[in-house]
Coordinates of C-alpha atoms in Angstrom, one line a residue:
X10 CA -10.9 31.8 -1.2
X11 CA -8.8 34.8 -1.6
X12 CA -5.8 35.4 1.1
X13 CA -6.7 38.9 -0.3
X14 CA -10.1 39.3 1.4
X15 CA -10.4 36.7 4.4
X16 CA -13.8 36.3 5.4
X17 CA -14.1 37.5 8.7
X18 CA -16.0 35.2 11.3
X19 CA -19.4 35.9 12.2
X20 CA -21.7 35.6 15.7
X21 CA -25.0 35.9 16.3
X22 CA -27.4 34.9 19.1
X23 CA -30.4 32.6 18.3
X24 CA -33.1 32.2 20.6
X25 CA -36.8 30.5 20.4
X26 CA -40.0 32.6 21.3
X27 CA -42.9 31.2 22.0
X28 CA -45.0 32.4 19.7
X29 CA -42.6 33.1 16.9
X30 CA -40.4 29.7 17.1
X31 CA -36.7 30.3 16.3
X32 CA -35.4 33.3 15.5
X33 CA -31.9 35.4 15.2
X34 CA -31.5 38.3 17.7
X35 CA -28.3 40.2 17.0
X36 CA -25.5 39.8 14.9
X37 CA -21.7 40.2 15.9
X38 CA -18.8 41.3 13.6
X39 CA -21.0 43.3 11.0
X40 CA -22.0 46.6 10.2
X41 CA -24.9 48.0 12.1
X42 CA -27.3 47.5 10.1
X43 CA -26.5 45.0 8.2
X44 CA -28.4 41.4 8.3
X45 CA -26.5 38.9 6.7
X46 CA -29.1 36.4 7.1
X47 CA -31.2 38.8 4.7
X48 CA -28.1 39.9 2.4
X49 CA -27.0 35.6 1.6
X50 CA -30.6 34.4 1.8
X51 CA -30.4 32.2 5.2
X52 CA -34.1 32.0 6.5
X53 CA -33.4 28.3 7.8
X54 CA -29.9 29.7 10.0
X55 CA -32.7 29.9 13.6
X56 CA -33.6 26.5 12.4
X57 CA -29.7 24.9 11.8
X58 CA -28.4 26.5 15.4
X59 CA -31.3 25.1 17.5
X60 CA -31.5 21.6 16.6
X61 CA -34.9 19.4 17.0
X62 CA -34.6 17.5 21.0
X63 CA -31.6 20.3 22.0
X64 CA -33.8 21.4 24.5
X65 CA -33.7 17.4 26.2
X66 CA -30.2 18.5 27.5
X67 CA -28.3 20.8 29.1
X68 CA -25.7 21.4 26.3
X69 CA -25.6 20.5 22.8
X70 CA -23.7 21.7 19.1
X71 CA -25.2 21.7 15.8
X72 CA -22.9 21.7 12.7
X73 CA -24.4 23.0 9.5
X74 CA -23.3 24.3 6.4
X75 CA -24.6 27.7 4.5
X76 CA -23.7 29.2 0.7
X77 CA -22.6 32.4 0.7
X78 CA -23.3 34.4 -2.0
X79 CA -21.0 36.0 -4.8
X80 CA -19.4 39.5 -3.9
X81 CA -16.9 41.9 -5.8
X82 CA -14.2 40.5 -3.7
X83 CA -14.7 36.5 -3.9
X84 CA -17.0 34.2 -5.6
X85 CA -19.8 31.9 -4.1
X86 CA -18.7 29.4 -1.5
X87 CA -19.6 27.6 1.3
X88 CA -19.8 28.4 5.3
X89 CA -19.4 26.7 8.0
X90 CA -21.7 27.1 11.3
X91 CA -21.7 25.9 15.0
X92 CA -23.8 26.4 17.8
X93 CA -24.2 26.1 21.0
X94 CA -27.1 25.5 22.8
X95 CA -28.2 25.9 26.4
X96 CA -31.4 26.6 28.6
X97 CA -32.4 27.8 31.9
X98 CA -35.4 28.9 34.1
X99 CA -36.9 31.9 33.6
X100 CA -37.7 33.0 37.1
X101 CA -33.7 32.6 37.6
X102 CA -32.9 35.5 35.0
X103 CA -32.2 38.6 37.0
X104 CA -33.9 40.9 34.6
X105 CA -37.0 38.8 32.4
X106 CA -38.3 40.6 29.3
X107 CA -41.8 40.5 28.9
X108 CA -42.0 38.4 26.1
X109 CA -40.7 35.4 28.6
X110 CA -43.5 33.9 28.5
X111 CA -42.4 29.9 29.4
X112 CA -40.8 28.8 32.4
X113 CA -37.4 28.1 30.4
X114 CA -35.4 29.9 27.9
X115 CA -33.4 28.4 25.4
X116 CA -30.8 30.5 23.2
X117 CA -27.6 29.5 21.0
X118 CA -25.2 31.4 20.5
X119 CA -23.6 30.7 16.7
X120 CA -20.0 31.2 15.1
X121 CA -19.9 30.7 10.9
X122 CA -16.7 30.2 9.5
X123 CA -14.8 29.8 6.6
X124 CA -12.8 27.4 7.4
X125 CA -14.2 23.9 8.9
X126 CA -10.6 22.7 10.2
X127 CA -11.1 25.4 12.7
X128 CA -14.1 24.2 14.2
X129 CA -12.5 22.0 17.4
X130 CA -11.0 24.6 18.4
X131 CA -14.4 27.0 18.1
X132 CA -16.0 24.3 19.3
X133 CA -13.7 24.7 22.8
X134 CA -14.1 28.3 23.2
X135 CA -17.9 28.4 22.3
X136 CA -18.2 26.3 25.0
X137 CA -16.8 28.0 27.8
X138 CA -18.7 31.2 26.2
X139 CA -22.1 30.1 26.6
X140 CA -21.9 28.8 29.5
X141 CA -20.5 32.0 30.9
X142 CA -22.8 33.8 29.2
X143 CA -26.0 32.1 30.7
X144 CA -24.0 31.8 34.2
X145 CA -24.5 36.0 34.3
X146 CA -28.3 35.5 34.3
X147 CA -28.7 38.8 32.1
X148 CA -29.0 38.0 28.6
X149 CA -28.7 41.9 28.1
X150 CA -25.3 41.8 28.7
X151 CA -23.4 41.0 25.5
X152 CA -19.9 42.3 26.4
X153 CA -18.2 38.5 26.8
X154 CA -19.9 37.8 23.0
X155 CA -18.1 40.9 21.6
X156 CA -14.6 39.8 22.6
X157 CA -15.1 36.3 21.9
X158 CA -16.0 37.4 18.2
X159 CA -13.4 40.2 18.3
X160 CA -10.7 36.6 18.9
X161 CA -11.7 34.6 16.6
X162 CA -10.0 35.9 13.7
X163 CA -6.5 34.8 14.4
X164 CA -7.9 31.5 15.2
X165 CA -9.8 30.5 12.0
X166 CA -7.5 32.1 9.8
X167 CA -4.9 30.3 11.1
X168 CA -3.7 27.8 8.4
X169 CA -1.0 26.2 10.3
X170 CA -3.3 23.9 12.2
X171 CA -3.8 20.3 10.9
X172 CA -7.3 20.2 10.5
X173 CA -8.1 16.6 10.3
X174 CA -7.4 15.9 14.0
X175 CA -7.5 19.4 15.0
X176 CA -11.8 19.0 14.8
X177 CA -11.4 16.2 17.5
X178 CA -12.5 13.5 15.3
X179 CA -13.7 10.7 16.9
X180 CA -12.3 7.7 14.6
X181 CA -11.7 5.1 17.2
X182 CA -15.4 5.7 18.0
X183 CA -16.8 5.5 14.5
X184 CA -14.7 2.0 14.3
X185 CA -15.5 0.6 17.5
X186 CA -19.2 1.2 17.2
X187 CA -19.7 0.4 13.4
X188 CA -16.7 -2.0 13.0
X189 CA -17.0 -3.8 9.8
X190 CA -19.6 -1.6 8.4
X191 CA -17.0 1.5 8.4
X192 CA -15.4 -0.2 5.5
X193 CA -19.2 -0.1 4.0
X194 CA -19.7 3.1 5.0
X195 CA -16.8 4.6 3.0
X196 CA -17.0 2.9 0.5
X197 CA -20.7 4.3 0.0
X198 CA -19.5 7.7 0.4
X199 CA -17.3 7.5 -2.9
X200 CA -20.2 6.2 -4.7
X201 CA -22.3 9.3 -4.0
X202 CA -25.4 8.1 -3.3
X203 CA -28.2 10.0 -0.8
X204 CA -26.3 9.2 2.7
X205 CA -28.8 10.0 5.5
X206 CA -27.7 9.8 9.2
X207 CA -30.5 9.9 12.1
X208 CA -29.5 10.2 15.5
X209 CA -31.0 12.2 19.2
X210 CA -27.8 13.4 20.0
X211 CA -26.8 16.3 17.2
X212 CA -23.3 16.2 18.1
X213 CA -22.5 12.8 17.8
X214 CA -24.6 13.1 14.4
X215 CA -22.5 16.0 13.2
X216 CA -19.4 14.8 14.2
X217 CA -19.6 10.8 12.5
X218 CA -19.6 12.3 9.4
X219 CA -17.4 14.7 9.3
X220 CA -15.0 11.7 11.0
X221 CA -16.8 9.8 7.6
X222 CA -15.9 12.0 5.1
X223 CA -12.0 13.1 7.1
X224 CA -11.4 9.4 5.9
X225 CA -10.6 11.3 2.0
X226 CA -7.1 12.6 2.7
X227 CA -7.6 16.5 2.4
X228 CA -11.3 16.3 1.6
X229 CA -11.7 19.0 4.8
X230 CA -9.6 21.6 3.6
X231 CA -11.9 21.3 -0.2
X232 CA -15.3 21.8 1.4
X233 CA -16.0 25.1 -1.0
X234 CA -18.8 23.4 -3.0
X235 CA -20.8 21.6 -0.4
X236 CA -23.2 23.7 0.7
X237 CA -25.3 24.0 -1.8
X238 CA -26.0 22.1 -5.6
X239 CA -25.2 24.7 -7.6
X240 CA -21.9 25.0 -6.3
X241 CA -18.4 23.9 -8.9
X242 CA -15.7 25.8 -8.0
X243 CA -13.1 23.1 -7.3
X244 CA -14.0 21.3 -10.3
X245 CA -13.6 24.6 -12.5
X246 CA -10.3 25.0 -11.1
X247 CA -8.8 21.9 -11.0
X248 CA -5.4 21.1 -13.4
X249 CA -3.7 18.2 -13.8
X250 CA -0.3 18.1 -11.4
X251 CA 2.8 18.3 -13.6
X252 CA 5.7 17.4 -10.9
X253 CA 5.8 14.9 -8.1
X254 CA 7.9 14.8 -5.2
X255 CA 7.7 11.3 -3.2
X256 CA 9.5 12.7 0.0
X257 CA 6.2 14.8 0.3
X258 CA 3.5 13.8 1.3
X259 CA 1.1 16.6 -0.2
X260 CA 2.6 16.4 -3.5
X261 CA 2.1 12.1 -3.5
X262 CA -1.8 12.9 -2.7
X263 CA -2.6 16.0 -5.2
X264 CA -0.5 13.5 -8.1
X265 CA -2.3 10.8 -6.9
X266 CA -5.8 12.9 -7.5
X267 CA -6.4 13.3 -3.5
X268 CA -8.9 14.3 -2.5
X269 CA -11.3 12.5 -4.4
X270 CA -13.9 15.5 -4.7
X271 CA -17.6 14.2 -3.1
X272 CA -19.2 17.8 -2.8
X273 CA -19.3 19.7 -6.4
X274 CA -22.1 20.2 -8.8
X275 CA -25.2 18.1 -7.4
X276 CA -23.7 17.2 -3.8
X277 CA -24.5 18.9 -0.7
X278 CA -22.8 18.1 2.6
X279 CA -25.5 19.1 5.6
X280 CA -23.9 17.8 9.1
X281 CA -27.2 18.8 10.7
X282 CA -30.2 19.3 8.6
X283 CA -33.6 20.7 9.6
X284 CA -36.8 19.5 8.5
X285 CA -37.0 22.9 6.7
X286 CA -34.7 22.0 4.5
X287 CA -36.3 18.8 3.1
X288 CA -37.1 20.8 -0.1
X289 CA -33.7 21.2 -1.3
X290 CA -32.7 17.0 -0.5
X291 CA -35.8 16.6 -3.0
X292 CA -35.3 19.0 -5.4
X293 CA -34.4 17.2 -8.9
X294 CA -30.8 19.5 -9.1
X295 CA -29.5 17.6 -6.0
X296 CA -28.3 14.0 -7.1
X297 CA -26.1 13.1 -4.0
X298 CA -25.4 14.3 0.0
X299 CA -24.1 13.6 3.1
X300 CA -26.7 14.6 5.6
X301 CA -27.9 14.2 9.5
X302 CA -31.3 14.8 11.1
X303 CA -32.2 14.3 14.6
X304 CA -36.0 14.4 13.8
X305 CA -37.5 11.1 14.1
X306 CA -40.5 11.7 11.7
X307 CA -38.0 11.6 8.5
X308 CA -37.5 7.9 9.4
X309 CA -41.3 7.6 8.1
X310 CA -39.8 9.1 5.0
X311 CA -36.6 7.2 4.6
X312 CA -37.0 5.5 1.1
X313 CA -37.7 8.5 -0.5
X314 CA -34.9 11.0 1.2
X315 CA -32.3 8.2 1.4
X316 CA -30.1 5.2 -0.5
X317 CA -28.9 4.4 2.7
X318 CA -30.2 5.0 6.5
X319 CA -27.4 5.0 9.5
X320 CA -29.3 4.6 12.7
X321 CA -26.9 6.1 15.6
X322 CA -29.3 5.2 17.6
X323 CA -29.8 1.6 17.2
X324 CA -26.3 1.3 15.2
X325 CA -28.1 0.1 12.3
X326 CA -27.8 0.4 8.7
X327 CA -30.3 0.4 6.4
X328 CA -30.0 0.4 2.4
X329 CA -33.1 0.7 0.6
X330 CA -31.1 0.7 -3.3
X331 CA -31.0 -3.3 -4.3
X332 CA -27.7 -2.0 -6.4
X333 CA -26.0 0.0 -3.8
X334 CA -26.7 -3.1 -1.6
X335 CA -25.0 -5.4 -3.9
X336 CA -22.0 -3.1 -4.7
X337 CA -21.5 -2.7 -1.2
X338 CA -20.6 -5.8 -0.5
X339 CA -17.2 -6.2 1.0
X340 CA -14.9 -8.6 -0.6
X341 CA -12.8 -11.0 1.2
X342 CA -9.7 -9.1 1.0
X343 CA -11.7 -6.1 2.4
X344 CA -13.3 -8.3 5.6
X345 CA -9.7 -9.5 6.6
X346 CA -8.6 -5.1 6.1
X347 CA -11.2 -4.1 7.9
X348 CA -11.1 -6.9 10.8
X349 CA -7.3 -5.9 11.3
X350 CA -8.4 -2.2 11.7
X351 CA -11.2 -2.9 14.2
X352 CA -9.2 -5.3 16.2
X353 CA -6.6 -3.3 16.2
X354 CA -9.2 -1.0 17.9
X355 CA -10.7 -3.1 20.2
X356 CA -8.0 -4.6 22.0
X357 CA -7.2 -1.4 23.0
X358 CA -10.3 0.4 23.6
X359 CA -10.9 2.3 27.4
X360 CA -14.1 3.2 27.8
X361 CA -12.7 5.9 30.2
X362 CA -11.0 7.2 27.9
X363 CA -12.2 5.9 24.3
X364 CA -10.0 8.5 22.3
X365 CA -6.5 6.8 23.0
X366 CA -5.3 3.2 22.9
X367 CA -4.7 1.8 26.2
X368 CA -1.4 1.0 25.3
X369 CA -0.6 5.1 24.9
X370 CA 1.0 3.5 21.3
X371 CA 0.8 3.9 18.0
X372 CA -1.5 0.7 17.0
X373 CA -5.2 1.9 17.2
X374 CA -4.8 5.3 17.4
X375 CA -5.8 8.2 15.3
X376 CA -2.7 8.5 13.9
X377 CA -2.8 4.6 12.6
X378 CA -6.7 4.4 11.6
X379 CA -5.8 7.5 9.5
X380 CA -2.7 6.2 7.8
X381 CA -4.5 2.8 7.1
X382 CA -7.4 4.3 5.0
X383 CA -5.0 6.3 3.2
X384 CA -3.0 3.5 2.0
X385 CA -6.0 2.1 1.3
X386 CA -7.7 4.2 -1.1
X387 CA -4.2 5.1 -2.8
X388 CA -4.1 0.9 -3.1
X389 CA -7.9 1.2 -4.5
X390 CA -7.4 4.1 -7.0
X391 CA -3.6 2.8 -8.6
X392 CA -5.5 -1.5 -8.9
X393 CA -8.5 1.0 -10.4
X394 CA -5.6 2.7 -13.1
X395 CA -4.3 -1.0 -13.9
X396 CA -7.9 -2.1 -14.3
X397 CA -7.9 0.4 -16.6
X398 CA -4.7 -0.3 -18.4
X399 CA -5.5 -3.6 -18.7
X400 CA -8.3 -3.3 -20.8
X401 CA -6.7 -1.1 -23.4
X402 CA -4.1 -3.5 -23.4
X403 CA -4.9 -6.8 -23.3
X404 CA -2.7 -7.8 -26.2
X405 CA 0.1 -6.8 -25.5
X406 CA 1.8 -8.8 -22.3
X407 CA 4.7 -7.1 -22.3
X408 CA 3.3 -3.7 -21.1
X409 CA 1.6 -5.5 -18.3
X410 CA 3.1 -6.0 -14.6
X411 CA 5.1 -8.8 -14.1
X412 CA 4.9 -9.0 -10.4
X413 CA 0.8 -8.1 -10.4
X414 CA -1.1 -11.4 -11.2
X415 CA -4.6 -10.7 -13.1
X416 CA -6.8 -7.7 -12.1
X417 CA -6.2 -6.2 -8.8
X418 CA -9.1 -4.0 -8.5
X419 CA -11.5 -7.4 -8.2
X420 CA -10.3 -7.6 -4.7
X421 CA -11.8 -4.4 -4.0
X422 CA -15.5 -5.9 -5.2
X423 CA -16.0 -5.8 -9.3
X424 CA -19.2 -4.3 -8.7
X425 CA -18.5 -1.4 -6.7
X426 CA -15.6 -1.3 -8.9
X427 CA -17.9 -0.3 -11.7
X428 CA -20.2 1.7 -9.5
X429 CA -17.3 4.1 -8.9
X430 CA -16.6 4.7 -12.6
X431 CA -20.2 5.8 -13.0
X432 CA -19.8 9.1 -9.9
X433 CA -18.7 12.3 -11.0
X434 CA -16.3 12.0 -8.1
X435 CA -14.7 9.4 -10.5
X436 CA -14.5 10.8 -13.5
X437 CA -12.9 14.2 -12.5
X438 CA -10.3 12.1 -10.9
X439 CA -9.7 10.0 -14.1
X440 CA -9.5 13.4 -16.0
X441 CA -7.0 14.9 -14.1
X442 CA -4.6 12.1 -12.9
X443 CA -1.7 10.4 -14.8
X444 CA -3.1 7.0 -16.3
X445 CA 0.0 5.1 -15.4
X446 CA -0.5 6.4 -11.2
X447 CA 0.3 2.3 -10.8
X448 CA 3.8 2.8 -11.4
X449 CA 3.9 5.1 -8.3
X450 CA 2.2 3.3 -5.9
X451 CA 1.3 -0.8 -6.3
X452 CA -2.2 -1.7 -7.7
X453 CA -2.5 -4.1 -4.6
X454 CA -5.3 -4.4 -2.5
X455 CA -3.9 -4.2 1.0
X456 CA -5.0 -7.8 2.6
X457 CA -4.4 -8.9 -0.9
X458 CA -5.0 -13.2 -1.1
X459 CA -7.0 -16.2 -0.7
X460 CA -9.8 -17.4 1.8
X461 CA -8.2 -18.8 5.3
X462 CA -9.2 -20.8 7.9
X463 CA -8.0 -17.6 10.6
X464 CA -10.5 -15.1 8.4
X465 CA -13.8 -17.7 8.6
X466 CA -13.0 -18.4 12.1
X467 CA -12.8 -14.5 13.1
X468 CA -15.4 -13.8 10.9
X469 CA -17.9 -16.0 12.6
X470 CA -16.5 -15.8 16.4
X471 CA -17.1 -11.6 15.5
X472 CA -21.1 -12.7 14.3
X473 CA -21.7 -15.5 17.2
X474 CA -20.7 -13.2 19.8
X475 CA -22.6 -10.4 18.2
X476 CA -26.1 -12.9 18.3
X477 CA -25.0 -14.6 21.3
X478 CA -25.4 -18.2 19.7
X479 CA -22.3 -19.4 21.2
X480 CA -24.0 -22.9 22.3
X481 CA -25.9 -23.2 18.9
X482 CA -22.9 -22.6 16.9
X483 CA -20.1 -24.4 18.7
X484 CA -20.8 -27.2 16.3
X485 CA -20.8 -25.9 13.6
X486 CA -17.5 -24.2 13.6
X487 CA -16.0 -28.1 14.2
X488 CA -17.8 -29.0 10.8
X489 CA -16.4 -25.9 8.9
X490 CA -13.1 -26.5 10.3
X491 CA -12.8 -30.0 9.2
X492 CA -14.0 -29.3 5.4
X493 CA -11.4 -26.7 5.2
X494 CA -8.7 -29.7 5.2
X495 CA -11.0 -31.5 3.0
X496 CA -11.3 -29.3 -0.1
X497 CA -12.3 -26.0 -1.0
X498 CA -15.6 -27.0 -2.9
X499 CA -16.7 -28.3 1.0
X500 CA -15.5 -25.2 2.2
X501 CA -17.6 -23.2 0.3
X502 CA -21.0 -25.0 0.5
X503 CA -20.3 -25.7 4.5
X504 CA -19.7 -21.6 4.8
X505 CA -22.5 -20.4 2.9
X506 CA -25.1 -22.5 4.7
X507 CA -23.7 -21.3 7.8
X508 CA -23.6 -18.0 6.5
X509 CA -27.1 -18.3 5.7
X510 CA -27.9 -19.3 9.2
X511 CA -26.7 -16.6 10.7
X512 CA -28.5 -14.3 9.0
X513 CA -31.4 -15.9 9.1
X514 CA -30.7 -15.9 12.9
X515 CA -30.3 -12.3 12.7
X516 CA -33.0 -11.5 10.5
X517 CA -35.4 -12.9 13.0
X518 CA -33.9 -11.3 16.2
X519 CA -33.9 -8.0 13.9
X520 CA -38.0 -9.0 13.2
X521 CA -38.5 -9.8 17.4
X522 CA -36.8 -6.5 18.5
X523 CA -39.1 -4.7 15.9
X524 CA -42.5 -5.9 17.0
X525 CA -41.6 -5.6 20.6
X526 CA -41.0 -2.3 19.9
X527 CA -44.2 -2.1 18.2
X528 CA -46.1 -4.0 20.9
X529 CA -44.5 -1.3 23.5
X530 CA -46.0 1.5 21.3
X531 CA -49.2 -0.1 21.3
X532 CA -49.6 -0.5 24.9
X533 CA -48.3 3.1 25.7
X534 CA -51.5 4.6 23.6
X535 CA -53.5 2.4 24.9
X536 CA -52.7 3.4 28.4
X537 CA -52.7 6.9 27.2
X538 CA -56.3 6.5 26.0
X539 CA -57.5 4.9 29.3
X540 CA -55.7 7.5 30.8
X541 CA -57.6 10.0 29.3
X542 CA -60.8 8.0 29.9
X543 CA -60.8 8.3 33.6
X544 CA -59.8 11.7 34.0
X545 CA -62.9 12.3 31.7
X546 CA -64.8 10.6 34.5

C-alpha cells in the first residue's frame, strides 16, 4: 500500500431486523453519500459483523477479511474487519423505533482496516465503545461513534507497533490446548491445503488462526492477497534480496525467504466466514484457505469444504485427505520439539492467568514459543536447500558438509518434505532465495537424533494420562523399558504394538463418546415429539 494515500479506517453500525435479517445502517468516515459496501462489492459485510450464535452472549468479535477494489491511487488489496457485538431489551431503549418489533436488539458496531497488526488495539477501544454506546439506551445518538472513528487514524497507521504480539495472540493457549497437534497444525498450514476451523465462540475461532498463521515470522504484516483468489500482489513484487546483515534480524528473515507467502493467487484467509460465503470456498479458482465458521450445519458438509477439520469445541482434529494424513505425520525429531515446547508450557500454565508463565520468566512465554518456531522453520527451510543440494550433487563429496551426516530434511518427515515442494508457497520461496541459504543457518532439524528411552516414556505417560489407562498400562511400560536394553529390533515391535493399543483404545472411546452423543440426540426428539403429543391432547 502507498504511504502516499493511507487508507483511512472505516465504521459502520450493523444491526439485524426482523424481517430484513442483517443489514448496515450508517457508515462513518465517508462522504455522505457514499456506500462503500455498494462501491467494493460487500453484500456479505451485515453477515461477517454479526456472526451465527453472537446473539447466545452478551459480547462477542468477529474477524473477517474483505477485497477492496482497484482505485487511481492504489491497486486491489485486502481489508481487515472487526466487530463488536452486543444486545439488549427493547422495552429498556429510551426512544424504540417502530420497526422494533422483538423483545431484543442486537447491533455491531464495525471498524475495517488496513492494517491487521492494529487490531488488538481496535479490538480494546471497540470494546469500551460499544458498550458505551448501548449503556446510553438511544441508538440515535451517534456522537461517541464519530470520535472513536475520527481516532483511529493515528492508531492503525501507526507502524511502530509490533504487530505479532500487539493483536494479543493467545499462543500459550493454542499450545496448551492442542499440544502436540500444534506442530501438525503448522505444518498443514505450509502445505496449503483447505484448513477449516469450527467453533461457538467467534473470537476464540478468529483469534487461533491468526495465532496459527503469526507462527510464519512476518506473515501479518504481508496479508495484501488474502482476501480474495484473485489476488497476487506480493508475488508480482517480490525480488530476490541482494545483501544480508546477520546482526539484523529483518534482513536474516527476508534473505532467508521469510515470510513464506500462504495467501497469494488461489488462497484466501477468512477468520470468520459466513455460510454466505460458501460459494467462493467451492468455486474451482480457490485451491487453498484458512477459514472459521461457527455454524454447526457445515460440519454436515466437512469432506467437501475441508482437508482438514479443527473442532474448538471438542479439541479435535479431523483429516479427511489419506495423503495430507500421511504427510502430516510427525517425525521423531519433531515429537521430542514439540514435547519440549508444550512442557515448557505446561509446567508453567495459571489458569488465572493463562497468558504468562507462572514463573513471570522467559521459558513458556510468548516471547519463547515465538522464538522456538522461528528457529524452527529457518532449521526446516536451510535441511530443505541441503536436500536440495544434495541431489544435484551427489558426486561430488567434497561440496557436501562435513559436519552434516546424510539428509537433514528426513527428520522433518520425507513425505511432507515432498508435499511442500509441490505448494506455490514453496516454489516462490525456492525462486527467490539463495540456493546455498545452508551456509547461513545449519540444515539441522532442532531435536536432531535417535529414538530414547526419555522420548517413548513421555510420549506414552502424555497418551495414558490423556485415556486414563494408567492401571491397564503400567505393565506395559515395564516390558517396553526392558526391550530397550535388549535391542532395538525389540524396541520397535514392543512400541508399535503398544502404539497400536493405544489407539485402538482411543479409537473406541472416540466411537463411545460418538454414539452417546447420538443416543442423547435421539432421546431429546423423542421427548420433543411426546412433548408435542400431549400438548396436542
Amino acid at each position: 500500500m502507498s504511504t502516499e494515500h493511507p487508507f483511512t479506517p472505516l465504521v459502520t453500525i450493523v444491526g439485524f431486523h426482523h424481517a430484513r435479517g442483517p443489514e448496515v445502517e450508517q457508515w462513518f468516515g465517508v462522504d455522505d453519500g457514499l456506500d462503500p459496501a455498494t462501491e467494493h462489492e460487500w453484500p456479505l459485510l451485515p453477515f461477517m459483523a454479526l456472526s451465527d450464535g453472537a446473539h447466545a452472549s452478551t459480547e462477542d468479535f468477529s474477524y473477517f477479511t474483505l477485497r477492496h477494489n482497484a482505485t487511481e491511487s492504489r491497486p486491489a488489496m485486502s481489508l481487515f474487519g472487526i466487530s463488536c457485538t452486543r444486545q439488549m431489551e427493547a422495552n429498556k431503549l429510551l426512544h424504540r423505533p417502530a420497526d422494533v418489533t422483538r423483545s431484543t436488539v442486537q447491533k455491531a458496531i464495525v471498524v475495517i482496516t488496513a492494517n491487521p497488526h492494529a487490531l488488538g488495539q481496535i479490538r480494546e477501544r471497540l470494546s469500551m465503545v460499544t458498550a458505551a454506546w448501548f449503556a446510553q439506551r438511544d441508538f440515535t445518538d451517534l456522537d461517541i461513534i464519530k470520535k472513536f472513528q475520527e481516532s483511529l487514524c493515528d492508531t492503525v497507521n501507526d507502524r511502530g507497533l509490533d504487530g505479532d504480539q500487539y493483536l494479543g495472540l493467545p499462543l500459550r493457549a493454542l499450545i496448551h490446548e492442542f499440544r502436540h497437534q500444534v506442530l501438525v497444525l503448522f505444518k498443514c498450514c505450509l502445505l496449503q491445503p483447505k484448513m477449516l476451523f469450527f467453533g461457538s465462540r467467534c473470537e476464540q475461532l478468529c483469534m487461533m488462526q491468526f495465532s496459527l498463521i503469526s507462527l510464519i515470522p512476518g506473515l501479518l504484516r504481508n496479508l495484501q492477497d488474502c482476501a480474495d483468489p484473485e489476488l497476487d500482489s506480493y508475488h508480482q513484487g517480490l525480488v530476490r534480496p541482494t545483501s544480508l546483515r546477520t546482526s539484523d534480524r529483518g534482513s536474516l528473515l527476508s534473505y532467508m525467504g521469510l515470510p513464506l507467502q500462504l495467501f497469494g493467487k488461489g488462497s484466501l484467509f477468512g477468520p470468520y466466514t459466513p455460510l454466505q460465503q460458501l460459494d467462493m470456498l467451492a468455486d474451482e479458482g480457490t485451491k487453498s484457505y484458512v477459514v472459521g465458521s461457527t455454524n454447526s450445519l457445515l460440519l454436515q458438509q466437512r469432506d467437501r469444504y475441508s482437508d482438514i477439520l479443527i473442532n474448538l469445541d471438542e479439541r479435535t482434529i479431523n483429516i479427511s485427505s489419506p495423503s495430507l494424513r500421511a504427510a502430516l505425520n510427525l517425525s521423531v525429531a519433531d515429537r521430542r520439539w514439540i514435547d519440549f515446547l508444550a512442557q515448557s508450557v505446561q509446567d508453567t500454565w495459571d489458569d488465572a492467568n493463562p497468558n504468562r508463565p507462572t514463573t513471570m520468566g522467559y521459558m513458556g512465554s510468548e516471547d519463547f514459543i515465538r522464538l522456538q518456531f522461528e528457529d524452527y522453520l529457518l532449521a526446516l527451510i536451510s535441511s530443505v536447500k541441503y536436500h536440495n543440494h544434495l541431489k544435484d550433487n551427489h558426486h561430488d563429496p567434497k561440496s557436501l558438509l562435513s559436519e552434516i551426516d546424510g539428509d537433514p530434511s528426513l527428520e522433518f518427515g520425507a513425505e511432507w518434505v515432498e508435499a511442500w515442494m509441490r505448494t506455490d508457497n514453496y516454489r516462490m520461496f525456492n525462486k527467490f532465495t539463495d540456493s546455498h541459504l545452508f551456509d547461513i543457518i545449519e540444515p539441522r532439524h532442532p531435536c536432531t537424533g535417535a529414538l530414547t528411552i526419555e522420548d517413548i516414556q513421555r510420549r506414552f505417560s502424555q497418551q495414558i494420562s490423556e485415556l486414563h489407562l494408567d492401571e491397564r498400562f503400567n505393565s506395559a511400560q515395564e516390558v517396553l523399558g526392558k526391550h530397550l536394553a535388549s535391542g532395538q529390533k525389540k524396541v520397535s515391535s514392543a512400541f508399535n504394538q503398544l502404539w497400536t493399543d493405544l489407539e485402538v483404545m482411543r479409537e473406541a472411546q472416540k466411537r463411545k463418546a460418538q454414539e452417546e452423543k447420538e443416543n442423547q440426540l435421539s432421546r431429546s426428539s423423542s421427548n420433543t415429539a411426546a412433548g408435542e403429543g400431549n400438548r396436542g391432547r
